[in-house]
CSV table of C-alpha atoms and ligand atoms in Angstrom, one decimal:
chain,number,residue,atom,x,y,z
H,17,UNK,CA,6.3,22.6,-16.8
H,18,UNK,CA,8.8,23.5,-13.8
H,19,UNK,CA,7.9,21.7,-10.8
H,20,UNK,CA,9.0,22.9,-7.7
H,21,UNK,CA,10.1,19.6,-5.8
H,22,UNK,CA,10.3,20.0,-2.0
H,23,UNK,CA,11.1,17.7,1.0
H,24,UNK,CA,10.7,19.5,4.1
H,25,UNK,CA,12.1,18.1,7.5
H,26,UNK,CA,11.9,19.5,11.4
H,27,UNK,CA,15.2,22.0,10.2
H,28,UNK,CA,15.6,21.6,6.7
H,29,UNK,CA,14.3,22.0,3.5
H,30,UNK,CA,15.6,19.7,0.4
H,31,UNK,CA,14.6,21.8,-3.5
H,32,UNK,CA,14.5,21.0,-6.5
H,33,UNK,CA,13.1,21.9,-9.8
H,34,UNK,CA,12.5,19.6,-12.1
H,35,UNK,CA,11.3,20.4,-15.9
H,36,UNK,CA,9.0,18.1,-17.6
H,37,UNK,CA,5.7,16.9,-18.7
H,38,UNK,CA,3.9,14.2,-20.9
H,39,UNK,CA,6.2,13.9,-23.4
H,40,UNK,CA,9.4,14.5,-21.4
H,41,UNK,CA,8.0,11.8,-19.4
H,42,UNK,CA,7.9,9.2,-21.9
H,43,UNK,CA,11.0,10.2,-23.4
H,44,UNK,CA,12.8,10.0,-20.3
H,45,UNK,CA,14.3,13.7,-21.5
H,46,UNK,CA,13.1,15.4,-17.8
H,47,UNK,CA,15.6,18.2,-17.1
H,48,UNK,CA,17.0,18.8,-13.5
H,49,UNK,CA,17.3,22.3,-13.5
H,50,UNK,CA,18.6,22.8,-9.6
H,51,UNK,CA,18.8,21.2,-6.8
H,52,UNK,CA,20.3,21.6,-3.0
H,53,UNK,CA,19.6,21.6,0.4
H,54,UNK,CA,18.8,24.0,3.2
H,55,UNK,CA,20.1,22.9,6.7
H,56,UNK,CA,19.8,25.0,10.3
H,57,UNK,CA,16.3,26.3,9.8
H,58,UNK,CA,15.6,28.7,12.8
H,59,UNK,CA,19.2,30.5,13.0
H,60,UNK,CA,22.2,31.1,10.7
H,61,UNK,CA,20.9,28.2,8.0
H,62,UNK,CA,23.8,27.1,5.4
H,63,UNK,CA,22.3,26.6,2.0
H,64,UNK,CA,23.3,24.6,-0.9
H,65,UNK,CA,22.9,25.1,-4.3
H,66,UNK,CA,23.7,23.4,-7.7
H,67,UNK,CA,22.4,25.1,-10.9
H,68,UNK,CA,22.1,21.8,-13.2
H,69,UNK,CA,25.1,19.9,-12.9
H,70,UNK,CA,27.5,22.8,-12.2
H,71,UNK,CA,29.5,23.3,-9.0
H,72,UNK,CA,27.7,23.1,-5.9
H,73,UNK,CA,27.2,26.8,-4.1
H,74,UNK,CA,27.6,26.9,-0.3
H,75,UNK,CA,26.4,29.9,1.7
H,76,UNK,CA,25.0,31.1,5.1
H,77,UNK,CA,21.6,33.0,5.7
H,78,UNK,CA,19.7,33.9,8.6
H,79,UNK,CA,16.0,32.0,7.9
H,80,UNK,CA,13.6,31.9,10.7
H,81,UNK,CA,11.5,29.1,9.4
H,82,UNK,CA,10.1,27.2,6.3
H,83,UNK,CA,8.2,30.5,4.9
H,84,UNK,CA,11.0,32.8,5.1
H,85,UNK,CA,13.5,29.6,3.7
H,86,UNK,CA,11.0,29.0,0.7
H,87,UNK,CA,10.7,32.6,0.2
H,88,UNK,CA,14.4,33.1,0.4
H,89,UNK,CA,14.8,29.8,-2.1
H,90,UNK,CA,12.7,31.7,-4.8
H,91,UNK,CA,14.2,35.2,-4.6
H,92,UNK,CA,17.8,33.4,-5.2
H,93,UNK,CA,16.6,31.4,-7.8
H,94,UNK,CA,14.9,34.6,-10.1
H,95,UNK,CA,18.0,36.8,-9.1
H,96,UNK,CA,21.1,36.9,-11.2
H,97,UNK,CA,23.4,35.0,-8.3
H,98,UNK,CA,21.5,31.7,-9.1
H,99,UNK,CA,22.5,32.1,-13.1
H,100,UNK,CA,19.0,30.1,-13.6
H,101,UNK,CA,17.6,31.5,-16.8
H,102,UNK,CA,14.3,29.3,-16.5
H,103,UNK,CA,13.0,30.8,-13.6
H,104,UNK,CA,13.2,34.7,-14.0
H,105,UNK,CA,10.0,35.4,-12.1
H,106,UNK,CA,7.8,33.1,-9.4
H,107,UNK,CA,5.5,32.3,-12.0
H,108,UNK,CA,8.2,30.4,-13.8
H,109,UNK,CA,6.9,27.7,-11.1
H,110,UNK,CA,4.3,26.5,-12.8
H,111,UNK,CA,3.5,23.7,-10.0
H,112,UNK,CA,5.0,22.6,-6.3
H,113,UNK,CA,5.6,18.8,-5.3
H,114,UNK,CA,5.5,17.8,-1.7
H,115,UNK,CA,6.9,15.0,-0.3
H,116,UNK,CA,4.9,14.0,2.4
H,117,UNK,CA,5.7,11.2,4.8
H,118,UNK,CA,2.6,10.0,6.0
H,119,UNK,CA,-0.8,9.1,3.8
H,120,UNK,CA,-2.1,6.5,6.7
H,121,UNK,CA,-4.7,4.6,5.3
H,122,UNK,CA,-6.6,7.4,3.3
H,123,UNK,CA,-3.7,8.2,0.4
H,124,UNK,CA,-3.3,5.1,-2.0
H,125,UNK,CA,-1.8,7.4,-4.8
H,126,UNK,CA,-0.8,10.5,-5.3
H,127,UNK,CA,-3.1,13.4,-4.8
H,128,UNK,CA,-3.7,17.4,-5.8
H,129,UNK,CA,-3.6,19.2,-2.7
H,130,UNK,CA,-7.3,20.8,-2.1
H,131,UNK,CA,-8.4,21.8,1.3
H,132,UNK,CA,-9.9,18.3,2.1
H,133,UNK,CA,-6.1,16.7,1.1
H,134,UNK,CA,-4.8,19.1,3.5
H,135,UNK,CA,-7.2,17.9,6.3
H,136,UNK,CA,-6.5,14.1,5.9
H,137,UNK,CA,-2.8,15.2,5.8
H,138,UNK,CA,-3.1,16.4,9.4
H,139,UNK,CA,-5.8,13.4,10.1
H,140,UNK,CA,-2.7,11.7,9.9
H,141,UNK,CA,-0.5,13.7,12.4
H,142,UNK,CA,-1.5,11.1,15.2
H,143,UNK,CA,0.7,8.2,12.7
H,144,UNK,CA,3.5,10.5,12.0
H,145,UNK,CA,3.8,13.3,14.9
H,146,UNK,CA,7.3,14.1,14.3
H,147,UNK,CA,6.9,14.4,10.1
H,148,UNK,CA,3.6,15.6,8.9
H,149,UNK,CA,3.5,18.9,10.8
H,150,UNK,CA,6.9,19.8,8.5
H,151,UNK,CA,5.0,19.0,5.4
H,152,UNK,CA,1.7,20.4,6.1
H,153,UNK,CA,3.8,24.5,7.2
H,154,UNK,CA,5.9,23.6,3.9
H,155,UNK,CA,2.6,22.7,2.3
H,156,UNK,CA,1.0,26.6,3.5
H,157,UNK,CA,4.2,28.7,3.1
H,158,UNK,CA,4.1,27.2,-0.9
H,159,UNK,CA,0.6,28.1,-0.8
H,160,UNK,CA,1.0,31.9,0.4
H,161,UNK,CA,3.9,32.2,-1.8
H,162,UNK,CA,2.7,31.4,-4.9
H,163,UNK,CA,-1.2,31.6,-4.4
H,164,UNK,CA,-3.8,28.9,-5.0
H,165,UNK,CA,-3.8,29.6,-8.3
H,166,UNK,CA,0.1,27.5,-8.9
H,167,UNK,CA,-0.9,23.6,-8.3
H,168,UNK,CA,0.6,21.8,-5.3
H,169,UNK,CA,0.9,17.7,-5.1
H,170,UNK,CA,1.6,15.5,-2.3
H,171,UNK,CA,3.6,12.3,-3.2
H,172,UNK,CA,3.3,10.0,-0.1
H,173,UNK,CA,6.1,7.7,1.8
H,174,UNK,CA,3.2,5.3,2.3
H,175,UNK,CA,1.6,5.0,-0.6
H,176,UNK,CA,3.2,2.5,-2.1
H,177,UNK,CA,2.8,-0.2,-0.1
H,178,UNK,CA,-1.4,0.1,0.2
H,179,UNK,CA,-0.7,-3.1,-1.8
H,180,UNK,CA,0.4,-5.1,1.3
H,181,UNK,CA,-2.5,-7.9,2.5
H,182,UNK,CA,-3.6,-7.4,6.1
H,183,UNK,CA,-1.9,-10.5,6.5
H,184,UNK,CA,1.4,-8.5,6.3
H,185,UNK,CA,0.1,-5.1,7.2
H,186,UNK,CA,-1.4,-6.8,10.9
H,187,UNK,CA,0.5,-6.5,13.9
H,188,UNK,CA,-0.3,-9.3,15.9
H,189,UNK,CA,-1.8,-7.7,18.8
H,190,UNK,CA,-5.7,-7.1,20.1
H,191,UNK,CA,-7.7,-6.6,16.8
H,192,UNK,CA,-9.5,-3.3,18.1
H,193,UNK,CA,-6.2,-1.7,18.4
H,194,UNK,CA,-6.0,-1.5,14.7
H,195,UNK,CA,-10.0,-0.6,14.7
H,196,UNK,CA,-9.7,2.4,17.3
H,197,UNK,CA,-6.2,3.7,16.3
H,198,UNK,CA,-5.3,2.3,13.0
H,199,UNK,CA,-2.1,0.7,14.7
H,200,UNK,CA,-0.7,-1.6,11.6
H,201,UNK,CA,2.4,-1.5,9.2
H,202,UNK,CA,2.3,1.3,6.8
H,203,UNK,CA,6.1,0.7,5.4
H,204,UNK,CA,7.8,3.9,3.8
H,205,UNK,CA,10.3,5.1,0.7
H,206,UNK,CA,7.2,3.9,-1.2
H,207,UNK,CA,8.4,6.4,-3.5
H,208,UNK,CA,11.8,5.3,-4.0
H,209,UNK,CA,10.9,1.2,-4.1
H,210,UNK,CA,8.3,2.5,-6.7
H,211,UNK,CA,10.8,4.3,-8.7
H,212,UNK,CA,13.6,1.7,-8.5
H,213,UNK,CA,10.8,-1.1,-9.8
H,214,UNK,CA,10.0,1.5,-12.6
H,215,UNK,CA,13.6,1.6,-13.5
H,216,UNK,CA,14.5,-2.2,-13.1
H,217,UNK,CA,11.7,-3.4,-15.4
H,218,UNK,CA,12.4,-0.6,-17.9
H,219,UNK,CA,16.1,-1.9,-17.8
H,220,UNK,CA,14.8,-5.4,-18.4
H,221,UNK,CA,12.2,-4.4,-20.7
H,222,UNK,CA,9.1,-6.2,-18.5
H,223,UNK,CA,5.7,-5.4,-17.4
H,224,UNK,CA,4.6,-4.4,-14.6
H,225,UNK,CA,3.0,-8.1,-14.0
H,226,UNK,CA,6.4,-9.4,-15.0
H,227,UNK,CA,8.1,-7.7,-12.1
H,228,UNK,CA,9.5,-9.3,-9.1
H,229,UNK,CA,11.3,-8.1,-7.2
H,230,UNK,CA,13.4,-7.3,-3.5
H,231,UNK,CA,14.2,-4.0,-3.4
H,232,UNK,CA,16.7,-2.8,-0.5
H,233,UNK,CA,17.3,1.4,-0.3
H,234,UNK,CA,20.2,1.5,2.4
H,235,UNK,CA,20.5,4.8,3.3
H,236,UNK,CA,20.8,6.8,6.4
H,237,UNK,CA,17.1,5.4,6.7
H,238,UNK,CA,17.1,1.4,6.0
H,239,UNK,CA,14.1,-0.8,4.3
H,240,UNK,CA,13.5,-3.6,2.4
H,241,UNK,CA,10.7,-4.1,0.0
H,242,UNK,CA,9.0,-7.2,-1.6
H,243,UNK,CA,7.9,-6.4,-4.7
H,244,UNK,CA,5.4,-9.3,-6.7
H,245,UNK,CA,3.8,-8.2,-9.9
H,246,UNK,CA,4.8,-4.9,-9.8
H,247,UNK,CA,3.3,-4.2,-6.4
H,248,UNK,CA,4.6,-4.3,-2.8
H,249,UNK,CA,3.4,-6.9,-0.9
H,250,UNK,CA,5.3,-6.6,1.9
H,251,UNK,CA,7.9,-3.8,3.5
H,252,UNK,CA,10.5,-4.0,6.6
H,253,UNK,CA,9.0,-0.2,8.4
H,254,UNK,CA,5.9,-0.5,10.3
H,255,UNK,CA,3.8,1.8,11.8
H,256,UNK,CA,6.9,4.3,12.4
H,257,UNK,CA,10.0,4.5,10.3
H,258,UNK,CA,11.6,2.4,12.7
H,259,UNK,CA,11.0,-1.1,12.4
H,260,UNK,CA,12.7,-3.4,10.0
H,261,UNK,CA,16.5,-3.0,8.9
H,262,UNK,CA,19.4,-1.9,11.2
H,263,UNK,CA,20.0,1.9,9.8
H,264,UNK,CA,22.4,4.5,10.4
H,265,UNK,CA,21.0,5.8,14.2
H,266,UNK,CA,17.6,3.7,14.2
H,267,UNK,CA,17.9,0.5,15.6
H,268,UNK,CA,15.1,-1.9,13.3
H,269,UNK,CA,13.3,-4.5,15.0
H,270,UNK,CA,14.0,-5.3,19.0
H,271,UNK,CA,11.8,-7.3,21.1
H,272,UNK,CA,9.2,-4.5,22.5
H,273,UNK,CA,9.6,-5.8,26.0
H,274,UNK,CA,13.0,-3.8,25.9
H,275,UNK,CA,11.9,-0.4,25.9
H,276,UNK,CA,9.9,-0.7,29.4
H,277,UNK,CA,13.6,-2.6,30.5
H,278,UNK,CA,16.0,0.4,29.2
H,279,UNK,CA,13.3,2.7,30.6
H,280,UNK,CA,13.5,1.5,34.0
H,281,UNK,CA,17.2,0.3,34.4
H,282,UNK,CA,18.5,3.9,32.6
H,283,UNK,CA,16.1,6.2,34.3
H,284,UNK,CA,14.5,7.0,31.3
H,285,UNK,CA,11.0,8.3,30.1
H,286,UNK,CA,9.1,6.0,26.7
H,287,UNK,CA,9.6,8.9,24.6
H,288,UNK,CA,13.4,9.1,25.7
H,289,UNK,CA,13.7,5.9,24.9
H,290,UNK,CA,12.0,5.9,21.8
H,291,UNK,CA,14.5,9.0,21.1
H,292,UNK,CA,17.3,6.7,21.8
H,293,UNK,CA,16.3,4.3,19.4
H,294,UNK,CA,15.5,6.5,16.8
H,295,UNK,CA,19.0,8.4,17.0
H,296,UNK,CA,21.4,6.6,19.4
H,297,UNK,CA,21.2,3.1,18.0
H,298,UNK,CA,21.7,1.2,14.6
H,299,UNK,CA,25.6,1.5,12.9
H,300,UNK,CA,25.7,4.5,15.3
H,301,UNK,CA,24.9,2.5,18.8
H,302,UNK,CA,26.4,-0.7,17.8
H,303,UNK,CA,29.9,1.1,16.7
H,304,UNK,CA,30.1,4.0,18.9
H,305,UNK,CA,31.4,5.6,16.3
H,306,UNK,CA,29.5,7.4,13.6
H,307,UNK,CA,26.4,6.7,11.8
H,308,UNK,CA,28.3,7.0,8.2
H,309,UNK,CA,28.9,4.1,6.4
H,310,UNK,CA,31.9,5.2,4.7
H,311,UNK,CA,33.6,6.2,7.9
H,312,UNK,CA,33.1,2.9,9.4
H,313,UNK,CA,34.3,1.1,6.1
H,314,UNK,CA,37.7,3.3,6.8
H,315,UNK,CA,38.4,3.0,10.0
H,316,UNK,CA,37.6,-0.9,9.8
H,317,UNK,CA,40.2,-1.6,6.8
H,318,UNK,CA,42.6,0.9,8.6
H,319,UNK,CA,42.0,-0.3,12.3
H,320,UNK,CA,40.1,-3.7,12.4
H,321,UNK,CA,38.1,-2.2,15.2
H,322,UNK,CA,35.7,-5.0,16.6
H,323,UNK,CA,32.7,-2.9,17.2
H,324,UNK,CA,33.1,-1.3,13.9
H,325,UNK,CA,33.2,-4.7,12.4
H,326,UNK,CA,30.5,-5.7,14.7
H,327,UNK,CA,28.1,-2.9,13.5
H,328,UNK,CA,28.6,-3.9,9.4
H,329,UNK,CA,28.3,-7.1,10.2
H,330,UNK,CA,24.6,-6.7,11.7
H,331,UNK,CA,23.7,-4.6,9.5
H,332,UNK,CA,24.3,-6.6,6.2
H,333,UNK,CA,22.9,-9.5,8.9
H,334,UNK,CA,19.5,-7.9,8.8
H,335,UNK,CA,19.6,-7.4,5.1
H,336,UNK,CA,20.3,-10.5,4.4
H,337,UNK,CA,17.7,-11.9,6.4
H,338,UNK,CA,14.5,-9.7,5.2
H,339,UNK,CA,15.7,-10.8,1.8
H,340,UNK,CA,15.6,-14.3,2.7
H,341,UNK,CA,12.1,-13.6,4.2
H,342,UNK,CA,10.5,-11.7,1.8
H,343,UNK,CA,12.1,-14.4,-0.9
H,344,UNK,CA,10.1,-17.0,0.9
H,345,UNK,CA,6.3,-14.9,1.7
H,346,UNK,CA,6.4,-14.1,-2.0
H,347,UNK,CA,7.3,-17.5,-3.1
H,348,UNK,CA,10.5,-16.5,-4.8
H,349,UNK,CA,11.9,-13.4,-7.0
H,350,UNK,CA,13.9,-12.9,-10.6
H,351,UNK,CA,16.1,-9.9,-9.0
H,352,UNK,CA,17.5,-8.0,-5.6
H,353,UNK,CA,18.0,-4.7,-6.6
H,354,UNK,CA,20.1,-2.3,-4.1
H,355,UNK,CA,19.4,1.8,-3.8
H,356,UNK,CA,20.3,4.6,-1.3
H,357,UNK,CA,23.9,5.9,-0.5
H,358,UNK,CA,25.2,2.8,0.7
H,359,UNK,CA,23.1,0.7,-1.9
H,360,UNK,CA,24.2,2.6,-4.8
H,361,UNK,CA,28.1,3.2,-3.4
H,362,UNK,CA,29.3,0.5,-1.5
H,363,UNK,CA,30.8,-2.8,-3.3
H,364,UNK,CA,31.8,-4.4,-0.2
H,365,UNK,CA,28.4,-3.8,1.8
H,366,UNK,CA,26.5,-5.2,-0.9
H,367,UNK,CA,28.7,-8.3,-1.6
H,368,UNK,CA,28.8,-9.0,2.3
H,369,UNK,CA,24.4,-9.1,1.8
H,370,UNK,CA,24.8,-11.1,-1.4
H,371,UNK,CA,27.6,-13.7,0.2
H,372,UNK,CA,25.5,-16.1,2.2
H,373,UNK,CA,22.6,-16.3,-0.9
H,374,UNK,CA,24.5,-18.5,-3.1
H,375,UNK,CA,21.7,-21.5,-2.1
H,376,UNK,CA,18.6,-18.9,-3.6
H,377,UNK,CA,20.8,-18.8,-6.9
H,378,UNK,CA,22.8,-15.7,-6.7
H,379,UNK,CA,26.3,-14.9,-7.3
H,380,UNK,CA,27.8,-11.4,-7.7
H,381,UNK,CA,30.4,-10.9,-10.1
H,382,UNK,CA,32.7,-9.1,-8.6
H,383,UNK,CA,34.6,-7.0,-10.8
H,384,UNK,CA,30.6,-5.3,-11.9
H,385,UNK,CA,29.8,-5.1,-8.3
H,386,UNK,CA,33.1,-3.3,-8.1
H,387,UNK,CA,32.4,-1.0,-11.2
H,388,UNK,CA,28.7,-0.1,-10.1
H,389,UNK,CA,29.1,2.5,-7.8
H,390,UNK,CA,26.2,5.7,-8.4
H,391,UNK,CA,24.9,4.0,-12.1
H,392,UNK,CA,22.4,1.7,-13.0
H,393,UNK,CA,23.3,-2.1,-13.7
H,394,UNK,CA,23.4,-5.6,-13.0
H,395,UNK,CA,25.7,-7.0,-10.7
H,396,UNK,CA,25.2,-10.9,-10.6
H,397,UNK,CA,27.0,-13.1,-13.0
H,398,UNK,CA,25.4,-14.7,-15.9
H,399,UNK,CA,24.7,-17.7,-14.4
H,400,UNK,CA,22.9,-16.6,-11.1
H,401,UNK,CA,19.2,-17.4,-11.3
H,402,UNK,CA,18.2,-14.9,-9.1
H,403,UNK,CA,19.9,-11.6,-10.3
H,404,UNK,CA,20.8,-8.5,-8.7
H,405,UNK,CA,21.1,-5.1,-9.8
H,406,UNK,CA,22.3,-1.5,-8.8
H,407,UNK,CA,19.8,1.3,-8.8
H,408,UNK,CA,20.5,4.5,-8.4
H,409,UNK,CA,17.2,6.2,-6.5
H,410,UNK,CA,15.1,9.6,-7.7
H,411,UNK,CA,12.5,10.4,-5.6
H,412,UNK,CA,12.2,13.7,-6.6
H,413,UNK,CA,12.2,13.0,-10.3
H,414,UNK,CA,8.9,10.8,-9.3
H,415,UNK,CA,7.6,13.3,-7.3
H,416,UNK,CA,8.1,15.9,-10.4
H,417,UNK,CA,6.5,13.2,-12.6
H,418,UNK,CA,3.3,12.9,-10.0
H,419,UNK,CA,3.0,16.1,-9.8
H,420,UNK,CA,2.5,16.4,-13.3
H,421,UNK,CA,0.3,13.4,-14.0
H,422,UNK,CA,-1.9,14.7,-11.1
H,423,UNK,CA,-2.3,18.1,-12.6
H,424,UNK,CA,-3.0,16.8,-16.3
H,425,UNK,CA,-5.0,13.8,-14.9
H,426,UNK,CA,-3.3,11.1,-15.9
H,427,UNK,CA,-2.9,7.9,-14.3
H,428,UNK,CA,0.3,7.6,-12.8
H,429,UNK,CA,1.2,3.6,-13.4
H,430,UNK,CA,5.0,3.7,-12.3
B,19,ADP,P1,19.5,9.5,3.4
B,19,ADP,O1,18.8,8.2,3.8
B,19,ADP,O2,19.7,10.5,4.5
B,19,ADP,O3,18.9,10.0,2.1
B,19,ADP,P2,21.7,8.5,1.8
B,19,ADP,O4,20.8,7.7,0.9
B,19,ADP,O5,22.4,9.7,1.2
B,19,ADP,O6,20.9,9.0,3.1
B,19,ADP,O7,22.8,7.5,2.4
B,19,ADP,C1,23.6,7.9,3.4
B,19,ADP,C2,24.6,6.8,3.7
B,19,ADP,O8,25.2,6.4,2.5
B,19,ADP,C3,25.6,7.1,4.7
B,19,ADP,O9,25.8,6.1,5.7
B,19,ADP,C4,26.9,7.2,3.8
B,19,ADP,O10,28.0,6.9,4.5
B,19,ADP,C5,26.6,6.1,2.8
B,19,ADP,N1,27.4,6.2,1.6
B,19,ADP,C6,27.5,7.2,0.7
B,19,ADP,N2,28.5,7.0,-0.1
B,19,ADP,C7,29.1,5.8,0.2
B,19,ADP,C8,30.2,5.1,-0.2
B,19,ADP,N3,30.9,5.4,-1.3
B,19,ADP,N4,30.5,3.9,0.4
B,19,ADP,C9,29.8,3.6,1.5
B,19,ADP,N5,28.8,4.2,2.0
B,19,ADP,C10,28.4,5.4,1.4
């Protein structure tokens, strides 16, 4: 089966398609058959495309919005330019995976998009304003492309952590503020905790029950999941993507009493300075400088430059210390494991997190740390008692998988 796997944001459209079904499933023999990214939606959009693992194709075309970009995406893929001999016609799609950010409190798993899927999608606009109105045009351009007749899946951000007690899930704050407007921690990348857990106890060769865990995906977007029994018990985001970890612009938790402050000493509306959390702040705010990782890990070596230093050092701060808590509300765990681009590529970010854990039993070894950059291992040595291990994340291989499972009717365990 080729699943079409898409992630649709406010100006850009991430693809791929994925091959696979039951058996490819279990035999972990799922074939990527392209993959790439279309950014600028609305003007002169620059797309990117990789046919398998071949070199990456970078080009410009005028795309008005997500229906004329999907449509676009398909028409290149049956053409000759894409060199795809899989998909020769749209009905070489034989099913379309969403990922869609927000479930709220209605999607625990996975679900085949029907009309009534579709309406507690946008039920849940009010949690996720600024994401769910992407998925849900994505969702109807798929739909008017390929007809009701090819499936469609939504794989949620949330639904991963419906596991986390209310104890975790409660924000401390009048009771019927949760009853009236469903204000709590949601958490998200529940797909990509989920898949690293999958991977870590396949690894390890564990049951689910067998499985805990920390999981840390540092990306551009930053969270930390605690993972006991196979299930997530408790997660850094909240209500919005932006509690939790110090990311790349998003600043993780502050005291609330600061955004009525910066309102009111910069001259600035809530919403602006919600804005300015969401994309003015984290490595970004703290530095000055950029909100890329790898740039900062430069021009620190190069220039020892104080905010640059201060930035990294916050960052793997933060880390450090959700692992330390989660570590102590799920009464210990056998592994950290680390995911995202700066999980899976930097050596030095993750033994700067690791450093200070020494006391909880772990020490990395450095020349593996050093050696696992974008592959799957561990990284602690063999005398650590709690271990820690590199990941490399697939959410859209998940999403594929879902999509799938939801169409055969399968349970969909991992
Ligand atoms: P997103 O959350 O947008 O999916 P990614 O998971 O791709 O983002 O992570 C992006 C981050 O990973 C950036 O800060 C980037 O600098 C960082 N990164 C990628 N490769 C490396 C590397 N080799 N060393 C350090 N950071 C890296």
């Amino acid at each position: 089966m080729n699943v079409l796997v898409l992630n649709s944001g406010s100006s850009s459209l991430k693809f791929q398609v994925i091959a696979t079904d039951l058996d490819r499933i279990k035999q972990h023999r799922d074939a990527r058959l392209c993959r790439g990214e279309v950014e600028r939606i609305g003007g002169e959009a620059i797309v990117t495309f990789q046919k398998g693992n071949e070199v990456r194709q970078k080009f410009t075309a005028p795309l008005r919005d997500i229906s004329a970009t999907l449509d676009y995406l398909v028409r290149y893929m049956v053409s000759d330019r894409s060199g795809m001999t899989e998909i020769q016609s749209p009905a070489d799609v034989h099913a379309v995976g969403h990922r869609v950010v927000h479930g709220g409190e209605l999607f625990t798993e996975s679900a085949t998009i029907t009309d009534k899927v579709l309406q507690g999608i946008e039920d849940c606009i009010d949690l996720a304003p600024l994401h769910n109105p992407n998925n849900i045009k994505c969702i109807l351009a798929a739909r008017e492309l390929f007809g009701k007749a090819i499936p469609q899946v939504a794989v949620f951000d949330t639904a991963f952590h419906h596991s986390i007690p209310e104890q975790a899930y409660l924000y401390a704050l009048p009771y019927h503020l949760y009853r009236r407007h469903r204000i709590r921690r949601y958490g998200f990348h529940g797909t990509s905790h989920r898949y690293v857990a999958y991977r870590y106890r396949t690894l390890r060769e564990l049951t689910r029950e067998q499985t805990h865990i920390v999981t840390l995906h540092l990306g551009n977007g930053c969270s930390a999941a605690a993972i006991r029994a196979g299930y997530s018990v408790d997660t850094s985001m909240g209500m919005t993507p932006l509690e939790g970890l110090a990311m790349g612009t998003r600043s993780g938790d502050i005291d609330p009493a600061i955004v009525n402050l910066i309102a009111t000493k910069e001259g600035l509306s809530t919403p602006e300075v919600e804005t300015l959390l969401n994309t003015q702040s984290g490595l970004l705010g703290i530095s000055g400088l950029t909100n890329d990782m790898r740039v900062l890990q430069a021009e620190l070596k190069e220039h020892d430059d104080r905010r640059v230093r201060l930035a990294i050092e916050v960052f793997c701060y933060r880390a450090r210390k959700y692992i330390g808590a989660f570590l102590a509300c799920m009464g210990g765990a056998d592994a950290i494991v680390f995911t995202g681009g700066i999980g899976e590529n930097s050596p030095e970010i993750r033994a700067r997190i690791c450093d200070a854990l020494q006391w909880a039993g772990l020490t990395v070894d450095n020349e593996k740390n050093q050696q696992m950059v974008g592959m799957e291992g561990k990284i602690s040595t063999e005398g650590s008692s709690l271990l820690a291990y590199v990941i490399p994340t697939d959410e859209e291989l998940l999403i594929a998988r879902d999509t799938v499972r939801c169409i055969l009717g399968e349970p969909h365990p991992s």
